[in-house]
Coordinates of C-alpha atoms in Angstrom, one line a residue:
M18 CA 18.4 -29.7 -4.1
A19 CA 14.9 -28.3 -3.5
D20 CA 15.8 -27.4 0.1
A21 CA 18.9 -25.6 -1.1
A22 CA 17.0 -23.7 -3.9
L23 CA 14.5 -22.5 -1.3
S24 CA 17.1 -21.4 1.2
S25 CA 18.9 -19.4 -1.6
A26 CA 15.7 -17.9 -2.7
E27 CA 14.6 -16.9 0.7
A28 CA 18.0 -15.4 1.4
I29 CA 17.9 -13.5 -1.9
M30 CA 14.5 -11.9 -1.1
V31 CA 15.8 -10.9 2.3
D32 CA 18.7 -9.1 0.8
A33 CA 16.3 -7.6 -1.7
K34 CA 13.9 -6.3 0.8
A35 CA 16.7 -4.8 2.9
M36 CA 17.2 -2.4 0.0
F37 CA 13.7 -0.8 1.0
P38 CA 13.3 -1.4 4.6
D39 CA 10.2 -0.5 6.8
T40 CA 7.9 -0.7 3.7
P41 CA 4.5 -1.8 5.1
T42 CA 2.4 -4.5 3.7
A43 CA -0.9 -4.0 2.0
S44 CA -2.7 -5.2 5.1
D45 CA -0.7 -2.8 7.2
A46 CA -1.8 0.1 5.4
L47 CA -5.4 -0.9 6.0
I48 CA -4.8 -0.7 9.9
G49 CA -3.3 2.8 9.4
Y50 CA 0.4 2.4 9.4
E51 CA 2.1 5.2 7.5
A52 CA 4.2 4.4 4.4
P53 CA 7.9 5.7 4.8
K54 CA 8.7 9.0 3.3
A55 CA 9.4 8.8 -0.6
Q56 CA 13.0 8.2 -1.3
M57 CA 14.8 8.8 -4.6
V58 CA 15.5 5.3 -6.2
S59 CA 18.0 5.3 -9.0
Y60 CA 17.3 3.3 -12.1
Q61 CA 20.2 0.9 -11.1
Q62 CA 18.8 0.3 -7.7
R63 CA 15.4 -0.6 -9.2
M64 CA 17.0 -2.9 -11.6
L65 CA 19.0 -4.6 -9.0
Y66 CA 16.1 -5.0 -7.0
R67 CA 14.2 -6.6 -9.8
S68 CA 17.0 -8.8 -10.7
K69 CA 17.3 -10.3 -7.2
A70 CA 13.6 -10.9 -7.2
S71 CA 13.9 -12.5 -10.6
E72 CA 16.5 -14.8 -9.4
A73 CA 14.6 -15.7 -6.2
L74 CA 11.6 -16.3 -8.3
T75 CA 13.5 -18.9 -10.7
L76 CA 14.7 -20.7 -7.6
A77 CA 11.5 -20.7 -5.7
K78 CA 9.4 -22.0 -8.7
D79 CA 11.9 -24.9 -9.1
A80 CA 11.6 -25.7 -5.4
L81 CA 7.8 -25.4 -5.4
V82 CA 7.4 -28.1 -8.2
S83 CA 9.8 -30.4 -6.2
F84 CA 7.9 -29.9 -2.8
R85 CA 4.7 -30.4 -4.5
R86 CA 5.7 -33.8 -6.0
A87 CA 7.1 -34.8 -2.7
G88 CA 3.9 -33.8 -0.8
E89 CA 5.9 -31.6 1.6
S90 CA 3.2 -29.1 2.4
A91 CA 5.0 -26.9 4.8
K92 CA 7.9 -26.3 2.5
K93 CA 5.6 -26.0 -0.4
V94 CA 3.9 -23.1 1.3
S95 CA 7.3 -21.4 2.1
A96 CA 8.3 -21.7 -1.6
L97 CA 5.1 -20.2 -2.6
K98 CA 5.5 -17.3 -0.2
V99 CA 8.8 -16.6 -2.1
V100 CA 7.2 -17.0 -5.6
V101 CA 4.5 -14.4 -4.5
D102 CA 6.8 -12.0 -2.9
A103 CA 9.1 -12.1 -5.8
S104 CA 6.4 -11.6 -8.3
M105 CA 5.0 -8.6 -6.3
A106 CA 8.5 -7.1 -6.2
M107 CA 8.6 -7.4 -10.0
D108 CA 5.2 -5.7 -10.2
R109 CA 3.8 -8.7 -11.5
S110 CA 0.6 -8.8 -8.9
F111 CA -1.3 -10.9 -11.4
D112 CA 1.2 -13.6 -11.5
A113 CA 1.3 -13.5 -7.9
M114 CA -2.5 -13.9 -7.6
M115 CA -2.5 -16.8 -10.0
A116 CA 0.3 -18.5 -8.3
A117 CA -1.4 -18.4 -4.9
S118 CA -5.0 -19.1 -6.2
D119 CA -3.8 -22.1 -8.2
E120 CA -1.8 -23.6 -5.2
L121 CA -4.9 -23.0 -3.0
A122 CA -7.1 -25.0 -5.1
M123 CA -4.6 -27.9 -5.1
I124 CA -4.3 -27.5 -1.4
K125 CA -8.1 -27.6 -0.8
R126 CA -8.2 -31.0 -2.4
T127 CA -5.7 -32.5 0.1
G128 CA -7.6 -31.3 3.2
N129 CA -4.5 -29.7 4.9
K130 CA -6.2 -26.9 6.8
Q131 CA -3.1 -25.2 8.0
A132 CA -1.6 -25.0 4.4
E133 CA -4.9 -23.9 3.2
V134 CA -5.1 -20.9 5.8
D135 CA -1.5 -19.8 5.1
V136 CA -2.2 -19.6 1.2
S137 CA -5.5 -18.0 1.9
E138 CA -3.8 -15.2 3.8
M139 CA -1.1 -15.0 1.1
L140 CA -3.6 -14.6 -1.6
A141 CA -5.7 -12.0 0.3
E142 CA -2.5 -9.8 0.8
V143 CA -2.2 -9.9 -2.9
Q144 CA -5.8 -9.0 -3.6
I145 CA -5.7 -6.1 -1.2
A146 CA -2.4 -4.8 -3.0
R147 CA -4.3 -5.1 -6.3
G148 CA -7.3 -3.1 -4.9
D149 CA -9.7 -6.1 -5.1
A150 CA -11.7 -5.7 -1.8
G151 CA -14.3 -8.1 -2.7
S152 CA -12.1 -11.0 -3.5
A153 CA -9.8 -10.1 -0.5
S154 CA -12.8 -10.1 1.9
Q155 CA -13.7 -13.6 0.6
S156 CA -10.3 -14.9 1.0
L157 CA -10.0 -13.5 4.5
N158 CA -13.5 -14.9 5.6
E159 CA -12.3 -18.3 4.4
A160 CA -9.0 -18.0 6.5
L161 CA -11.1 -16.7 9.5
A162 CA -13.4 -19.9 9.3
L163 CA -10.3 -22.0 9.0
Y164 CA -8.5 -20.5 12.1
R165 CA -11.6 -21.0 14.2
E166 CA -11.9 -24.5 13.1
L167 CA -8.2 -24.9 14.0
G168 CA -8.8 -23.2 17.3
K169 CA -6.0 -20.8 16.7
K170 CA -7.0 -17.5 18.5
D171 CA -3.9 -15.6 17.4
G172 CA -4.7 -16.3 13.7
E173 CA -8.4 -15.4 14.3
A174 CA -7.5 -12.2 15.9
K175 CA -5.0 -11.2 13.1
I176 CA -7.7 -11.9 10.4
L177 CA -10.3 -10.0 12.2
R178 CA -8.1 -7.0 12.5
T179 CA -7.3 -7.1 8.8
L180 CA -11.0 -7.6 7.9
A181 CA -11.9 -4.6 10.1
G182 CA -9.4 -2.4 8.2
L183 CA -10.7 -3.6 4.9
K184 CA -14.4 -3.0 5.9
L185 CA -13.4 0.5 7.0
K186 CA -11.7 1.3 3.8
T187 CA -14.7 0.2 1.9
G188 CA -17.1 2.4 3.9
R189 CA -18.8 -0.2 5.9
T190 CA -18.1 1.3 9.2
K191 CA -20.6 -1.0 11.2
E192 CA -18.9 -4.2 10.2
A193 CA -15.5 -2.7 10.6
L194 CA -16.4 -1.8 14.2
S195 CA -17.9 -5.1 15.0
M196 CA -14.8 -7.0 13.7
A197 CA -12.4 -4.7 15.3
Q198 CA -14.2 -5.1 18.7
Q199 CA -14.0 -8.9 18.4
G200 CA -10.3 -8.6 17.5
L201 CA -9.6 -6.5 20.3
G202 CA -11.2 -8.8 22.8
L203 CA -9.1 -11.7 21.4
F204 CA -5.9 -9.7 21.5
K205 CA -6.5 -8.7 25.1
E206 CA -7.0 -12.3 26.0
L207 CA -3.7 -13.2 24.3
G208 CA -1.9 -10.3 25.9
D209 CA -0.9 -8.9 22.5
S210 CA -0.5 -5.1 23.2
K211 CA 0.2 -4.3 19.6
G212 CA -2.6 -6.0 18.4
E213 CA -4.9 -4.2 20.9
A214 CA -3.4 -0.8 19.7
D215 CA -4.1 -1.7 16.0
C216 CA -7.8 -2.7 16.9
Q217 CA -8.3 0.4 19.0
R218 CA -7.1 2.6 15.9
I219 CA -9.6 1.0 13.8
I220 CA -12.5 1.4 16.2
N221 CA -11.4 5.3 16.6
R222 CA -11.4 5.7 12.9
A223 CA -14.8 3.8 12.6
Y224 CA -16.3 6.1 15.1
A225 CA -14.9 9.2 13.4
E226 CA -16.3 8.2 10.0
S227 CA -19.7 7.4 11.4
G228 CA -19.9 10.7 13.2
E229 CA -19.9 9.3 16.7
M230 CA -16.5 10.7 17.7
E231 CA -17.6 10.9 21.5
K232 CA -17.7 7.1 21.5
A233 CA -14.1 6.7 20.4
P234 CA -12.1 5.1 23.3
N235 CA -9.0 7.1 22.6
R236 CA -10.8 10.5 22.2
N237 CA -9.2 12.1 25.2
D238 CA -5.7 11.3 23.9
A239 CA -6.6 12.8 20.7
L240 CA -8.0 16.0 22.5
K241 CA -4.7 16.3 24.3
A242 CA -2.9 15.9 21.1
L243 CA -4.9 18.4 19.4
E244 CA -4.3 21.0 22.3
D245 CA -0.5 20.4 21.7
L246 CA -1.0 20.9 18.0
A247 CA -2.8 24.2 18.5
S248 CA 0.1 25.2 21.0
A249 CA 2.7 24.2 18.4
V250 CA 1.0 26.4 15.6
E251 CA 0.6 29.4 18.0
N252 CA 4.3 29.2 19.3
R253 CA 5.9 28.0 15.9
D254 CA 7.2 24.8 17.8
K255 CA 8.3 22.2 15.2
S256 CA 9.2 19.7 17.8
L257 CA 5.8 19.9 19.5
W258 CA 4.1 19.7 16.1
K259 CA 5.8 16.4 15.3
T260 CA 5.0 14.9 18.6
A261 CA 1.3 16.0 18.4
I262 CA 1.0 14.6 14.8
V263 CA 2.5 11.3 16.0
E264 CA 0.1 11.0 18.9
L265 CA -2.9 12.0 16.7
N266 CA -2.1 9.2 14.1
K267 CA -1.5 6.8 17.0
S268 CA -5.1 7.2 18.2
S269 CA -6.8 8.3 14.9
A270 CA -9.6 9.6 17.3
Y271 CA -10.1 12.9 15.5
T272 CA -11.7 14.2 12.4
Q273 CA -10.4 16.7 9.8
H274 CA -12.8 19.3 11.2
D275 CA -10.9 19.3 14.5
V276 CA -7.7 20.0 12.7
Q277 CA -9.1 22.5 10.4
Q278 CA -10.6 24.5 13.4
I279 CA -7.0 24.7 15.1
F280 CA -5.6 26.0 11.8
G281 CA -8.5 28.4 11.4
S282 CA -8.1 29.8 14.9
A283 CA -4.3 30.2 14.4
L284 CA -4.8 32.0 11.1
K285 CA -7.3 34.4 12.4
K286 CA -4.7 35.5 15.3
D287 CA -1.8 35.9 13.0
R288 CA -2.5 34.9 9.4
Q289 CA 1.1 35.7 8.0
A290 CA 3.1 34.0 10.8
A291 CA 0.7 31.1 11.1
A292 CA 0.6 30.5 7.2
S293 CA 4.3 30.6 7.1
F294 CA 4.7 28.0 9.8
L295 CA 2.0 25.7 8.4
Q296 CA 3.8 25.9 5.1
Q297 CA 7.0 24.9 6.5
M298 CA 5.2 22.0 8.1
G299 CA 3.8 20.9 4.5
I300 CA 0.3 22.6 5.1
R301 CA -0.9 25.0 2.7
S302 CA -3.5 27.5 4.0
S303 CA -6.3 28.6 1.9
G304 CA -5.3 31.6 -0.3
S305 CA -1.6 31.2 0.3
A306 CA -1.0 29.8 -3.2
P307 CA -2.8 29.3 -6.5
E308 CA -5.1 26.2 -6.6
L309 CA -3.4 23.5 -8.6
V310 CA -5.5 20.9 -10.5
L311 CA -4.2 17.5 -11.4
K312 CA -6.1 15.3 -14.0
E313 CA -5.1 11.7 -14.5
V314 CA -5.2 9.9 -17.8
T315 CA -4.8 6.2 -17.4
K316 CA -2.3 4.1 -19.5
V317 CA -5.1 2.1 -21.0
F318 CA -7.1 5.2 -22.0
T319 CA -3.9 6.8 -23.5
Y320 CA -3.1 4.0 -25.8
V321 CA -6.6 3.2 -26.7
G322 CA -6.8 6.7 -27.7
F323 CA -3.7 6.5 -29.9
R324 CA -5.1 3.2 -31.4
V325 CA -8.4 5.0 -32.3
G326 CA -6.3 7.9 -33.8
G327 CA -4.3 5.5 -35.9
L328 CA -1.1 4.9 -33.9
G329 CA -0.7 1.5 -32.9
Y330 CA 2.2 1.4 -30.4
G331 CA 4.0 -2.0 -29.8
P332 CA 4.8 -3.1 -26.3
R333 CA 8.2 -1.7 -26.4
F334 CA 6.9 1.8 -27.1
R335 CA 4.1 1.7 -24.5
C336 CA 6.3 3.1 -21.7
L337 CA 3.9 5.7 -20.3
N338 CA 2.4 4.8 -16.9
P339 CA -0.7 7.1 -15.9
T340 CA -0.1 10.7 -17.2
H341 CA -1.3 13.7 -15.6
A342 CA -2.3 17.2 -16.7
L343 CA -1.1 19.8 -14.0
G344 CA -1.9 23.3 -13.9
V345 CA -3.4 26.4 -12.2
E346 CA -7.1 26.3 -12.1
G347 CA -8.6 28.5 -14.9
D348 CA -5.2 29.2 -16.5
V349 CA -5.0 27.1 -19.6
S350 CA -1.4 28.4 -20.4
S351 CA -0.2 26.9 -17.1
V352 CA -1.0 23.4 -17.9
K353 CA 1.8 21.0 -18.1
A354 CA 2.0 17.2 -18.7
V355 CA 3.6 15.2 -15.9
A356 CA 4.4 11.4 -16.5
C357 CA 6.3 8.6 -15.4
L358 CA 7.9 6.4 -17.9
Q359 CA 9.2 2.8 -17.5
I360 CA 10.9 0.5 -20.0
S361 CA 8.7 -2.4 -20.9
D362 CA 9.2 -5.8 -19.3
E363 CA 9.3 -7.1 -22.8
A364 CA 12.6 -5.1 -23.6
D365 CA 15.8 -7.1 -24.2
D366 CA 18.6 -6.5 -21.5
W367 CA 20.6 -4.5 -24.0
E368 CA 17.9 -2.2 -24.5
K369 CA 17.7 -1.4 -20.8
E370 CA 21.3 -0.2 -20.8
L371 CA 20.6 2.3 -23.4
Q372 CA 21.1 6.0 -22.3
Y373 CA 18.4 7.2 -24.7
H374 CA 15.9 4.4 -25.1
P375 CA 13.6 5.0 -28.1
G376 CA 10.6 4.1 -26.3
I377 CA 11.3 6.5 -23.4
L378 CA 12.1 9.4 -25.9
D379 CA 8.9 8.7 -27.8
G380 CA 7.1 8.3 -24.5
C381 CA 8.0 11.9 -23.7
L382 CA 6.2 13.2 -26.8
Q383 CA 3.2 10.7 -26.2
S384 CA 2.9 12.4 -22.6
Q385 CA 1.6 15.5 -24.4
S386 CA -1.7 13.8 -25.2
A387 CA -2.6 14.4 -21.5
L388 CA -3.1 18.1 -22.3
G389 CA -6.2 17.1 -24.6

């Protein structure tokens, strides 16, 4: 029964993830992979995705309990993976973190190093997604020590790569550089070209952020791409622009100053034509449009403010996510409230089917609080 439940749960999650393909993991984002372009997702699609995740979660939880009782470590880890993935899909990262950390504590008592390293990686991925760099670093370091103890160089290289990306993200460039170089050596030894490229990208970014761009291994590749980018702007060549941008992102061996110099030079030669081309490519040149200012007001701050003012909204009427005040700098009359509203998880199924949910309607009014 447990095997069947796990198989069903895994199949359901595969089906759910297929709705949003090519979505990078949290650790992928650290390495520098770009997220896919935003796509419009209907309410029905989102609800179907969450429904599938919920179904998988229920099955995986039952399987996890059974495998835990039977002492089947490998299957237990597989079931936990579905529990974590499904929880994350339902935007319940805290539940995912607790599931992984609780299981890790139990596994540590058994002395099963492979299961421990698998769950440590799982936990780190959730912690990275939650923005908890400190805890993620600790989990990754524990996984690194375990991989070294197990003598698994592929796992060691993978953890070093993720740790390097995490260190770089938190501004610790020297540590990032050291770990990326260690990872690069291991990936070369293993013949893993993708791993090599990932570590090279991190090394390039580390040198760029530390002001030592000349030391970046792929600097020459980036300079060639920058030349192509300049040519693309000058000749209004969209195809060459796209190719140059891909190559720049692939190497990461450039600074924002490099790019600004190219744009500045093009604007000096023919401001109107260059500005028009850059705008088509999604780049706004200075002075081509009013400066917009976006001020965020967090969900917690919003509802604490309401509470202080005497309005105690219940869970079903706390539908606002972070709200923003958007307007032209210096023009008070242009300021507007921009908000994303979502029906509470505590709402009953019938509430979610309402065309005009009371919490959403009231949330539209609540959003005006962002205007001050």
